[in-house]
Amino acid sequence: MNFLRGVMGGQSAGPQHTEAETIQKLCDRVASSTLLDDRRNAVRALKSLSKKYRLEVGIQAMEHLIHVLQTDRSDSEIIGYALDTLYNIISNDEEEEVEENSTRQSEDLGSQFTEIFIKQQENVTLLLSLLEEFDFHVRWPGVKLLTSLLKQLGPQVQQIILVSPMGVSRLMDLLADSREVIRNDGVLLLQALTRSNGAIQKIVAFENAFERLLDIITEEGNSDGGIVVEDCLILLQNLLKNNNSNQNFFKEGSYIQRMKPWFEVGDENSGWSAQKVTNLHLMLQLVRVLVSPTNPPGATSSCQKAMFQCGLLQQLCTILMATGVPADILTETINTVSEVIRGCQVNQDYFASVNAPSNPPRPAIVVLLMSMVNERQPFVLRCAVLYCFQCFLYKNQKGQGEIVSTLLPSTIDATGNSVSAGQLLCGGLFSTDSLSNWCAAVALAHALQENATQKEQLLRVQLATSIGNPPVSLLQQCTNILSQGSKIQTRVGLLMLLCTWLSNCPIAVTHFLHNSANVPFLTGQIAENLGEEEQLVQGLCALLLGISIYFNDNSLESYMKEKLKQLIEKRIGKENFIEKLGFISKHELYSRASQKPQPNFPSPEYMIFDHEFTKLVKELEGVITKAIYKSSEEDKKEEEVKKTLEQHDSIVTHYKNMIREQDLQLEELKQQISTLKCQNEQLQTAVTQQASQIQQQKDQYNLLKVQLGKDNQHQGPYNNGAQMNGIQPEEISRLREEIEELKSNRELLQTQLAEKDSLIENLKSSQTASDMNEQSSTKDSEQIAELKQELATLKSQLNSQSVEITRLHTEKHELLQKMEAFTKSIPVQGENESIIASKTTDVEGRLSALLQETKELKNEVKALSEERTAMKEQLDSSNSTIAILQNEKDKLQLEVTDSKKEQDDLLVLLADQDQKILSLKNKLKDLGHPIEEEDELESGDQDDEDDENEDGIKDQDHI
């Protein structure tokens, strides 16, 4: 401090210490002093001198200050002083305070110091690194200094920051600073950084700038916020305007939905401060940036749909119909709504349904048109309403039909209680205000734009001119006003309306030429030598007459094409006519109107051309010139070509219908194939099930066969009879009788066994039939596989058929394009007819082949259907055979069971008989009757057989 007082005291003590010497001493002290306090005091002194002696401090101290930034980073205070000093040197904000030094400071002093500073790119990188310091005394002056550098030499500094590692990311951290001063100045810094640099705009956007800025706007109160909201909105415009990538990112991030609360302004009249008006104006402009007609159509359309879905359009319409809204906000809101609905059918339909809060309610379109034709309304507001009406009708044939229908006699309200849009347009068209005439004419022309149906409908409109006089058509009334010599603006508007009306509408041309006064009026206007102000009217008259020639269908004998061209040759001259026609595109206001769709004029006098009309002039000027110079022979050839084209069109239409029918047939065939495919899958499943059932039957049959074989093995030992010697004659005879009875029973059992054997043989034959059925089912599966293969072949043939039809469509389209090109270039007639004939023959041949192939495909489908029916019948027969086999198997199982029971009973009976015989033999032995050895052997054998039978019975029971 003592040093600083000494310097300042020395500076004020006498003239021997000039400011240059003082600054030099301070710079020496900064460069040579070893104590940090001395250097800090010297830098603080330079800061105090830098505002008044900007040039001297900048020249002598800049290098030392940069050195301080490099070496003394540990001391935030000296860094802050150095940054403030550099800011005072580079910034131009304080120049007006030092007027006495203006002779020594040029206007570009700041840019010169900036150039010196950024000559070494390391200086900017150093400054970026200092911004990472959280200390307020370092960060805030650093932000101000970098902002000043960007204002002075923006593109050069932007490029340095762009190539600096993490340069932009460091600056984005400023938006998250909790200190509002740094955050707000950070917004200003990003404004300067993103200006006119698409690469930096993309980086900033992808560093989450949209989220942070929208959060700041919400925290500050949306449209009710202060200047911080304004700065954020300007930064958002920098990021989005003319940057398709950022616009798409903004939409995909669902940030459009967050814009809706901005426009919840209410109806209070006292809440419109100057800052709020500014904020809302910028918000509306930001919406327009997203839906600008200059954006890619796809991006604009997606943003328009998003604005309708989130309710943003509805909120804008609420402001539009609210009371107490400032005029400039209302005008900008109308322009914004215009571009939100332009070319979007959903939004246009919603806008048509909006009603003004009046009693009774009126459509918003009617209320706006009332403002447009009211000469007491501001000019910019009337222009905005016209733009809104044009955007409502742009690519909206439904809306065009609704507007024209309000002019037709069947829809006019006879009571007169309500005013329609059509009545307002007619009222403006024939009012005494030339601006209303022009606006109404242009608005009505947009209702006819590219809509031949409405052009014909408008011919039905009749107007009552005065009481007692018959009504006249709207077309006639327009020509009457033209002939009365009204103001130029009125005549230009009416001529643009008539040119739009008659173009591409031969019926309207016929109605126009039917009035015998129209053609002489046009030729008279074109032939006169008038001043420069009237040249535009002459050019428009020439355009209207040229349209009457080019779109003339020669239905009026007195005004056929050739006669009109002879009239031009006789009264005007072809060269003079073409020269007058060129007056339109050479007019100074023509190019201005052709740039943007919005009618933006500084004053009513400049309101001459409409944007859509300039497109029509560009389209028709060349073809009219060619039509004027065509000879009668060329016209005849053209007529013949047109007739040929019409015939060709009829042929093509016929073939189109045939192809459409073929398409329907192909669709039916595809459906049949799909049905057959499903049925084949079902049949294949059924065959698989039947095969599994047959296999189960075979397994059961084999099991029964094994069981019957074992039964036969156990039955054999009982076939031999038993014999014995009698003990007593009576007993012996009784025993013999019993033996005979037993033998007869055995024979009976053998007979029954033989029957069972025959049943088993039948079962075997049934099994053979089952095997045959299984083989038949296998053959059915093979046939179904073949059927599926044939269906796949048929499907591929149908696909090739579809490709062939598509190719025929393409060739037909190319042929139509060649025909259109022919009408423009007019080649030799014979060659063109031969080309048409060859193309037509080729198309007929291809279609004949297509019909034949389709017929063959139908036959194949029919044959496949018959094969499928036969397969189904075979499967039904197989099912019935299997059912019969199942029944026989069940019966056989029952019979086998019965036979088994009978055999068991027989074995028990034989065992009882053997016991009786044995007991009788024993009795004979006891009585002393001799028994033969044979009987003993038989008895022994019988005992063995009994043992074997018992073992067999046990084995059978075990099984």
Coordinates of C-alpha atoms in Angstrom, one line a residue, residues 51 76 90 115 118 163 173 202 227 285 318 382 447 480 545 576 617 721 730 746 784 811 921 934:
K51 CA -9.9 2.4 -17.6
S76 CA -6.4 -15.7 -6.6
I90 CA -9.9 -5.2 -24.4
E115 CA -5.7 -9.8 -31.8
I118 CA -5.1 -14.4 -29.2
V163 CA -9.7 -27.1 -31.1
D173 CA -20.0 -25.8 -16.3
K202 CA -23.9 -29.0 -31.8
I227 CA -33.7 -10.3 -18.4
Q285 CA -39.9 -16.7 -32.3
T318 CA -56.1 -19.4 -26.5
R382 CA -53.5 -7.5 -41.5
A447 CA -58.6 -21.0 -51.9
N480 CA -65.8 -5.2 -64.6
L545 CA -54.2 -13.5 -72.1
N576 CA -43.9 -6.9 -78.0
V617 CA -45.4 -17.0 -63.1
G721 CA -56.9 -140.3 -22.3
E730 CA -69.8 -152.6 -12.5
R746 CA -61.5 -133.5 -24.3
I784 CA -48.9 -84.4 -48.5
E811 CA -43.1 -49.3 -67.5
K921 CA -57.0 -147.8 -9.4
E934 CA -49.4 -150.0 -19.4

